[in-house]
Coordinates of C-alpha atoms in Angstrom, one line a residue:
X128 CA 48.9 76.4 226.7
X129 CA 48.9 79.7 228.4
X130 CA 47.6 79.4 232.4
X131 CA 44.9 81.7 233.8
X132 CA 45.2 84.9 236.0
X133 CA 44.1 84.1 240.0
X134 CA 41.3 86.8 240.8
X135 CA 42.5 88.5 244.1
X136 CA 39.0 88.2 245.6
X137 CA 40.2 89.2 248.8
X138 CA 41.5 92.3 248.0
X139 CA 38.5 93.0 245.7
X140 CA 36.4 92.3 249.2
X141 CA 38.9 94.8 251.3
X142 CA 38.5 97.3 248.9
X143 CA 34.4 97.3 248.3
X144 CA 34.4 97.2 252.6
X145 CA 36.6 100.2 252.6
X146 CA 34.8 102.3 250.4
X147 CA 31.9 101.5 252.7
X148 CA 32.8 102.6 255.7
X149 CA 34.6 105.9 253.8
X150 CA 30.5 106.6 252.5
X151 CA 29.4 105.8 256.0
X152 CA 31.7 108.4 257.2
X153 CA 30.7 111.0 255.1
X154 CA 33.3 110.6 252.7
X155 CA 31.0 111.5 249.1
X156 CA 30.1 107.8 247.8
X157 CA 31.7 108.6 244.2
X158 CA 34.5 109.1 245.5
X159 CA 34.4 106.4 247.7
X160 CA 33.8 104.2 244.3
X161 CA 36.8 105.7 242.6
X162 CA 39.2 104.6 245.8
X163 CA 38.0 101.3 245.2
X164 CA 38.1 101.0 241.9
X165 CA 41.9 102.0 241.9
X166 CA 42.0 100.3 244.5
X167 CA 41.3 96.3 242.8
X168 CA 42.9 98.2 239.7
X169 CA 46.5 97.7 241.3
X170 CA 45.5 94.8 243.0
X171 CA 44.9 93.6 238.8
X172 CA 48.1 95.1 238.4
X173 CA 50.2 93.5 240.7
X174 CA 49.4 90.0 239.4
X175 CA 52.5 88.1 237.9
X176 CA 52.3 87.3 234.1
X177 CA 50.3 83.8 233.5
X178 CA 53.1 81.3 232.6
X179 CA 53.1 79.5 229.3
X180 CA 52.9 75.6 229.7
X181 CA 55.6 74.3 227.9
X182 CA 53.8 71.8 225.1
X183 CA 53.8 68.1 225.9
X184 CA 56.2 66.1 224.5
X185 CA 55.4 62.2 223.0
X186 CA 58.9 60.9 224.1
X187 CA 57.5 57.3 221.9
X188 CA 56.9 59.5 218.9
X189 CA 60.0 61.4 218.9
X190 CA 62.1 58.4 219.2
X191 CA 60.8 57.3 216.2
X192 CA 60.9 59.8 214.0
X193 CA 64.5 60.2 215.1
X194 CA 65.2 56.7 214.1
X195 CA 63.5 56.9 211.1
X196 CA 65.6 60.4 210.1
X197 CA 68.5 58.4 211.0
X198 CA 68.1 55.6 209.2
X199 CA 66.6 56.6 205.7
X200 CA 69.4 57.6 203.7
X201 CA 71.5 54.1 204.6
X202 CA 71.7 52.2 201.6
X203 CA 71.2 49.0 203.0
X204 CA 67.4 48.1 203.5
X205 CA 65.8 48.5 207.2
X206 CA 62.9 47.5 208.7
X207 CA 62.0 48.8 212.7
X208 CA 59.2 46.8 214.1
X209 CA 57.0 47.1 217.0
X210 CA 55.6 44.0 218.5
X211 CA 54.7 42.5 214.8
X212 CA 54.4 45.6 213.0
X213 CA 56.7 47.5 210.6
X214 CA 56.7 51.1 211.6
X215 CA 59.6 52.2 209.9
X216 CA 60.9 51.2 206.5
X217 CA 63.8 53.2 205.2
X218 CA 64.3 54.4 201.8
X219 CA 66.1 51.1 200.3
X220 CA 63.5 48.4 201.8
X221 CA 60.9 50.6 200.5
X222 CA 62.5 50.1 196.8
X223 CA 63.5 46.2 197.7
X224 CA 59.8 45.4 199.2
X225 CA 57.5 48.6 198.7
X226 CA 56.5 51.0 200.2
X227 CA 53.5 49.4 201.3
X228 CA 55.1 47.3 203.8
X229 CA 55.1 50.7 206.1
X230 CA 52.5 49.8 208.9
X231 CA 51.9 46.6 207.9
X232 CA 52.1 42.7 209.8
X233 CA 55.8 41.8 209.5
X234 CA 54.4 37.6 208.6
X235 CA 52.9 39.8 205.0
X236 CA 55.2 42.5 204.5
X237 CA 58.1 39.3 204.4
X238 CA 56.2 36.7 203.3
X239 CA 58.4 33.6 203.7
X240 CA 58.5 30.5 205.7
X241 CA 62.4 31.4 206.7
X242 CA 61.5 34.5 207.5
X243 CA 58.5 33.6 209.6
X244 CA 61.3 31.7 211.1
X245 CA 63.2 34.3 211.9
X246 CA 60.5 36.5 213.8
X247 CA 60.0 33.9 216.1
X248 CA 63.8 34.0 217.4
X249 CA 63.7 35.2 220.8
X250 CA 67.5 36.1 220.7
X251 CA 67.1 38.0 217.4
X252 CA 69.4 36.3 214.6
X253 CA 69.9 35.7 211.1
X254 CA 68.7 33.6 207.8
X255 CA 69.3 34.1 204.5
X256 CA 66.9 33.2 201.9
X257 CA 66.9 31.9 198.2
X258 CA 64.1 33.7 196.1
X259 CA 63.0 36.4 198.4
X260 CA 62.6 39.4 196.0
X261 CA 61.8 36.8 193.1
X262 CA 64.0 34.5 190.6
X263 CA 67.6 33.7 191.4
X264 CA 67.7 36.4 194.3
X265 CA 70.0 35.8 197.6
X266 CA 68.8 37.8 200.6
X267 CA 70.2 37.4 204.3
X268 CA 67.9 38.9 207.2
X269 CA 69.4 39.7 210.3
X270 CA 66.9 40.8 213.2
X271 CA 68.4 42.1 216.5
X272 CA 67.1 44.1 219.4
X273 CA 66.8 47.4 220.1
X274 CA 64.5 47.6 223.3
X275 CA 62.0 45.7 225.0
X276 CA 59.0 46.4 222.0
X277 CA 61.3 47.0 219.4
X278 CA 63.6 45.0 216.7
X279 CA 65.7 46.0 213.9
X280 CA 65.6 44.0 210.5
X281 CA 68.7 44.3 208.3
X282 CA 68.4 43.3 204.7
X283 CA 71.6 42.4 202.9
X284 CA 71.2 41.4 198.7
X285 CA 74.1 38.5 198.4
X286 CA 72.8 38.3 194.7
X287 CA 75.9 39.3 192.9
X288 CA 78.3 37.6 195.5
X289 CA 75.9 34.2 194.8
X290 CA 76.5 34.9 191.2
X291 CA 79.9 35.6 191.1
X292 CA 80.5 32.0 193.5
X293 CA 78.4 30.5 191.0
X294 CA 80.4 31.8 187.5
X295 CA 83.4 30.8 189.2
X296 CA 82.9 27.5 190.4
X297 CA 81.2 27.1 186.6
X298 CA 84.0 28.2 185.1
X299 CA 86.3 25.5 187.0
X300 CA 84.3 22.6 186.3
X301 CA 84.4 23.8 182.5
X302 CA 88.0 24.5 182.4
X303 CA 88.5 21.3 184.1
X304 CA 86.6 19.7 181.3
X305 CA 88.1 21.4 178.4
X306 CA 91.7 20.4 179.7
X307 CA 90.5 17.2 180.4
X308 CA 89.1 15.9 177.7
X309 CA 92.9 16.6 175.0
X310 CA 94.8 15.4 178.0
X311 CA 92.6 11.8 178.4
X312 CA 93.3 11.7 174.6
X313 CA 97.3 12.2 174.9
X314 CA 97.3 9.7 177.9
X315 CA 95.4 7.2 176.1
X316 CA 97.6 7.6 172.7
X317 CA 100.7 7.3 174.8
X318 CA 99.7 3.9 176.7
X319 CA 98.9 2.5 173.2
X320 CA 102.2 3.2 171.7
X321 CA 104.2 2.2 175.1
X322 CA 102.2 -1.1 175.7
X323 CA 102.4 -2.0 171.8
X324 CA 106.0 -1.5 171.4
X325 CA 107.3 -2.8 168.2
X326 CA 103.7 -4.4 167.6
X327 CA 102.4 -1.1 166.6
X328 CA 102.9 -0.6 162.9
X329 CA 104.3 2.9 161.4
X330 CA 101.2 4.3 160.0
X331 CA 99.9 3.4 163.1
X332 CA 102.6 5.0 164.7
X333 CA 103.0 8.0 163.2
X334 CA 98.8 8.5 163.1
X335 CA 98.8 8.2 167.0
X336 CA 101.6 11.2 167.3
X337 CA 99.6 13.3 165.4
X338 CA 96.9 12.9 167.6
X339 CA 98.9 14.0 170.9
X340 CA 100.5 16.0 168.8
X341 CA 97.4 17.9 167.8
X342 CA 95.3 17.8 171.1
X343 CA 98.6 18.8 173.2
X344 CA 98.4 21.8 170.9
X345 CA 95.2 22.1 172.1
X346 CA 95.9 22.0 175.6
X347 CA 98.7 24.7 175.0
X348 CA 96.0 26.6 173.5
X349 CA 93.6 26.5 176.0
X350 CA 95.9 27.9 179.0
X351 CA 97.4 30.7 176.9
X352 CA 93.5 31.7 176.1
X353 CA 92.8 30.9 180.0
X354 CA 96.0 33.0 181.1
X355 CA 95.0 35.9 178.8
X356 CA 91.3 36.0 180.1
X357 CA 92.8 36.3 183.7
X358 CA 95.0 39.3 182.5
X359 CA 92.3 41.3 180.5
X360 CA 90.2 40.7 184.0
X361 CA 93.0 41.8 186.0
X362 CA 93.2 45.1 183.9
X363 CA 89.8 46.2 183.4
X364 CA 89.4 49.2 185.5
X365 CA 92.1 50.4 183.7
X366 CA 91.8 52.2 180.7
X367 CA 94.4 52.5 178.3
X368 CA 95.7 56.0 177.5
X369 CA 98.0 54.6 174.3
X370 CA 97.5 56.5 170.8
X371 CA 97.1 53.8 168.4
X372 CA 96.2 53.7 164.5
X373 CA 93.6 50.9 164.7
X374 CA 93.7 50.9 160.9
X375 CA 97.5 50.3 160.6
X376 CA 97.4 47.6 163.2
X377 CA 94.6 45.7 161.3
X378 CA 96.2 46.0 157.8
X379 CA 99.6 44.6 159.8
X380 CA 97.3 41.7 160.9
X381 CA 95.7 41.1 158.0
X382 CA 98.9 40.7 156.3
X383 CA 100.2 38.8 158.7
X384 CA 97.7 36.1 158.2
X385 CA 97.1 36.9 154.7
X386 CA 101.0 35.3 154.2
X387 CA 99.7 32.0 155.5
X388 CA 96.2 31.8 154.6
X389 CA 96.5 33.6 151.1
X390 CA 95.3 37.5 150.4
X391 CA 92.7 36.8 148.5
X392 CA 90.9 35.3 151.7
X393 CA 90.6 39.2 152.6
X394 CA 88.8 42.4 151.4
X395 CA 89.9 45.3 153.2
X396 CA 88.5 48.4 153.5
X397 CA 90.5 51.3 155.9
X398 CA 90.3 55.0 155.6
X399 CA 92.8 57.5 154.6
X400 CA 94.5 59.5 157.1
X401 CA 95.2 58.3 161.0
X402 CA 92.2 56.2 163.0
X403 CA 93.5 56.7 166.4
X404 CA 92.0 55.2 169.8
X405 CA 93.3 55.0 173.0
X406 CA 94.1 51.6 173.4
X407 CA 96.8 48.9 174.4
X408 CA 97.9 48.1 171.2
X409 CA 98.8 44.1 172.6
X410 CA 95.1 43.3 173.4
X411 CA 93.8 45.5 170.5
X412 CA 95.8 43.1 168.3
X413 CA 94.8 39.9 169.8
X414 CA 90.8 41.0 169.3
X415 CA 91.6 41.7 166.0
X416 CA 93.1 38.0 165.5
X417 CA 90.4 36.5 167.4
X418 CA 87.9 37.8 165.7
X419 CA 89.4 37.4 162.1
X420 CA 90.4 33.8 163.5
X421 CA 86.5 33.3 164.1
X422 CA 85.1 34.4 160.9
X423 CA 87.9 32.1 158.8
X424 CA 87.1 29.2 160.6
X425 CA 83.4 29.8 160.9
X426 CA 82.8 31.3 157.4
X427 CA 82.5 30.5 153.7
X428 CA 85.6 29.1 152.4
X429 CA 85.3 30.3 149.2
X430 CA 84.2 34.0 150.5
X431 CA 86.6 36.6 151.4
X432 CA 86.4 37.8 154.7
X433 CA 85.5 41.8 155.3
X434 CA 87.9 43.4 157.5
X435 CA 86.7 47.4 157.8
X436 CA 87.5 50.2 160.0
X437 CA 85.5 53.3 159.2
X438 CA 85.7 57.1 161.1
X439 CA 83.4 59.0 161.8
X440 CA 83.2 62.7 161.8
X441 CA 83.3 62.9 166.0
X442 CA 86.5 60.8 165.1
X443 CA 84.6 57.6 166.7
X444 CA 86.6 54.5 165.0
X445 CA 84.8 51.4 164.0
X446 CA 86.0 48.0 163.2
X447 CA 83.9 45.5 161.5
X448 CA 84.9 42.0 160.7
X449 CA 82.1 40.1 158.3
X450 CA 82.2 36.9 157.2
X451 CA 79.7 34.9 154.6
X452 CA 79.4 31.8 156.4
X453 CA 76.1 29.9 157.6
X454 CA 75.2 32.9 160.0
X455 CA 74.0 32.1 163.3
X456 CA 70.8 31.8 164.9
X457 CA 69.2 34.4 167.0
X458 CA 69.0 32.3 170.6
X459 CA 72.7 32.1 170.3
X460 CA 74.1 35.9 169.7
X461 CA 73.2 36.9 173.3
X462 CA 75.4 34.2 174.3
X463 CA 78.3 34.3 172.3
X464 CA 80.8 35.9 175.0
X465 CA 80.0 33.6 177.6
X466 CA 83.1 31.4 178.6
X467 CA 83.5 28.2 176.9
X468 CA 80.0 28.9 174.9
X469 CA 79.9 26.8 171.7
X470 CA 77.2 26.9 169.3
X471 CA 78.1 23.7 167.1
X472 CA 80.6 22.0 170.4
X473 CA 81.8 19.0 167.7
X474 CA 82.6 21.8 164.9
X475 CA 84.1 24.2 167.1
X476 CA 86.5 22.0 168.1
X477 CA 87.8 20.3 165.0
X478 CA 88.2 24.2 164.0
X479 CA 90.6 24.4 166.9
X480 CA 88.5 26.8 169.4
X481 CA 88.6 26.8 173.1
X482 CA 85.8 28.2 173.6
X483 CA 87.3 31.5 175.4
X484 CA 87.4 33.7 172.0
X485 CA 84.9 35.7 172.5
X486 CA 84.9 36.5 175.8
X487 CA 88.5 37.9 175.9
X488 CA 87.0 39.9 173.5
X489 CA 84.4 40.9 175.4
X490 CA 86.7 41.7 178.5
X491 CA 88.9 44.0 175.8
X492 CA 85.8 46.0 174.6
X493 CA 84.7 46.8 178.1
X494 CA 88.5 47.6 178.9
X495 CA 88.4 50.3 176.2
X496 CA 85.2 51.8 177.1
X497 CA 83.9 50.4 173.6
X498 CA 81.0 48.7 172.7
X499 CA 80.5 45.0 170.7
X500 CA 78.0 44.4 168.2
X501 CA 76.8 41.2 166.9
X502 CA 74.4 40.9 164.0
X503 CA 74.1 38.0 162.1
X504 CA 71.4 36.4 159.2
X505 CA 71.0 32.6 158.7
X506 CA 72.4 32.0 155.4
X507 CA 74.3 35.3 155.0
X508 CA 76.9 35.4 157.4
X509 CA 78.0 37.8 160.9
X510 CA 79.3 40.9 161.3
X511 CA 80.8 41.6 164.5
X512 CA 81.8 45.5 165.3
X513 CA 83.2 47.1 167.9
X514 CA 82.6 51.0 167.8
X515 CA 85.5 52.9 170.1
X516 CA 84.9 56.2 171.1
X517 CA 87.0 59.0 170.1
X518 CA 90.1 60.0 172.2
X519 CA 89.4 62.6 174.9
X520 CA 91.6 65.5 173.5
X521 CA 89.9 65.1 170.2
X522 CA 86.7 65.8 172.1
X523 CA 88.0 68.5 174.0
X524 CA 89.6 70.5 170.9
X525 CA 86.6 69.8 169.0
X526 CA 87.9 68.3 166.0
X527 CA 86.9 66.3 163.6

């Protein structure tokens, strides 16, 4: 705002009383006019420049917009609020709650009874709450003080550490079962034969060895798969940079188990020339057996089983490993990799499986940057594929 100019009506009056008594002297009365009028004209003159009021300032407002400007880009949600209204929602509560919670009652933007709780803390303080952005969600809300009027509302997502808890402490009461369950049956085959002594008869005998025999194998089984599952998980972030012929490791394989379960349980189909990936050729070998292990036990006995590696003309390698058993049914398939998942539990373990088969699978595809495949038709069989991606200098040279 630009202040006024004072009129110097004092001068004004000396000067108008001056040219009057110059008239009434004789002095000629336009003349007498022009004295005066150059006379208020330098009074005008002589009048310091009006000062520009600087604008007023809403100290309230401009703290808020800086705390707003400072915390928007943080990507953990935050909530300001004044008395019991949210003024200021930053970018990532806006996406967790929506937007509209901006300038709304904190008791409806939040909308639970914990958090209802939490508002009323004098102290400020923290709860966490189960459900609070819908289904299995973990939220905790801390709310602490920043003036008198004013609290800040931090919103941390404990989802994925809640999920992670949870998969672990699943996958120890599972493990815990699978290893439980052989050992119960070696413990209890072993009290029969030490407390019968000579009473127990040789069939007998030589029935109940078997049977440790057989479910200590099991056991043995079950901690090389567990001990594998922990390395694969170990090494997932790193890829492996090794050249390997997927399609010479998979006819090796093949004949390696073709020896002892007969060729003719195998159709093979592998291209000419070199199929290379970028792999660890270790784990690349035990997918391959896992997965041919799968579809023998799992598949028609009197079927061959398809093992196929196909290239592309980007140089993309695919594996495919097709059985022409029973098939499985479509609730299962998104399932299949999950630790210790069994579709038939009774047949899967008469085969021999520990239930961990598929998911060191999984981990190995998701080492290798290469994707997994199930498709399967009641009646038909599966097909399981895993498509690798070509090798990075193959992209970069452009070949094909």
């Amino acid at each position: 705002m630009i202040a006024e100019r004072a009129i110097p009506w004092v001068g004004i009056a000396l000067a108008l009383a001056s040219s009057l008594g110059l008239a009434i002297a004789g002095v000629d009365l336009w003349l007498a006019l022009i004295l005066a009028m150059f006379w208020i004209g330098s009074l005008w003159l002589a009048l310091p420049e009006p000062e520009v009021e600087a604008p007023r300032i809403n100290a309230e407002q401009a703290s808020r917009d800086a705390m707003r400007e400072t915390i928007e880009s943080l990507g953990q949600p935050m909530l300001v609020l004044e008395g019991a209204r949210v003024t200021i929602a930053n970018a990532a509560a806006r996406a967790a709650l929506g937007a509209h919670v901006v300038d709304q009652d904190a008791r409806i933007a939040l909308r639970h009874p914990d958090a209802m709780r939490l508002l009323e803390m004098d102290d400020g303080g923290s709860v966490t709450i189960t459900g609070f952005t819908g289904g299995r969600s973990l939220w905790q809300l801390t709310r602490r003080k920043i003036d008198t009027r004013r609290w800040l509302i931090e919103l941390t997502d404990r989802t994925s550490e809640a999920d992670v808890s949870r998969a672990h402490t699943d996958f120890v009461a599972n493990s815990s079962h699978e290893l439980r369950t052989p050992l119960a049956a070696i413990i209890g085959y072993v009290e029969t034969l030490a407390e019968g002594g000579p009473s127990v008869d040789e069939a007998a005998r030589t029935r109940f060895y078997e049977v440790v025999l057989r479910e200590a194998r099991r056991m043995q089984s079950l901690v090389e798969d567990l001990m594998s599952l922990s390395h694969v998980e170990a090494e997932k972030h790193d890829r492996p940079s090794e050249p390997v012929d997927i399609a010479k490791l998979a006819a090796r394989v093949v004949g390696e188990i073709g020896s002892i379960q007969g060729r003719d349980r195998f159709a093979t189909e592998f291209p000419e020339g070199e199929s290379m990936v970028l792999a660890d050729a270790g784990q690349l070998e035990q997918l391959l057996r896992n997965l041919i292990d799968n579809a023998l036990k799992y598949g028609d006995p009197d079927e061959p089983v398809s093992v196929q590696v196909t290239r592309s003309a980007s140089s993309s390698v695919t594996l495919a490993i097709t059985d022409r058993g029973p098939g499985i049914e479509p609730q299962h398939i998104p399932h299949l990799t999950r630790r210790f998942y069994r579709t038939d539990p009774g047949r899967s373990r008469a085969a021999g499986g520990t239930g961990l088969g598929l998911a060191i699978v999984k981990h190995i595809v998701e080492r290798h940057r290469a994707q997994l495949d199930i498709v399967s038709k009641l009646g038909e069989g599966t097909t399981f594929t895993v498509s690798f991606p070509p090798p990075p200098q193959v992209s970069l040279n452009g070949l094909s």
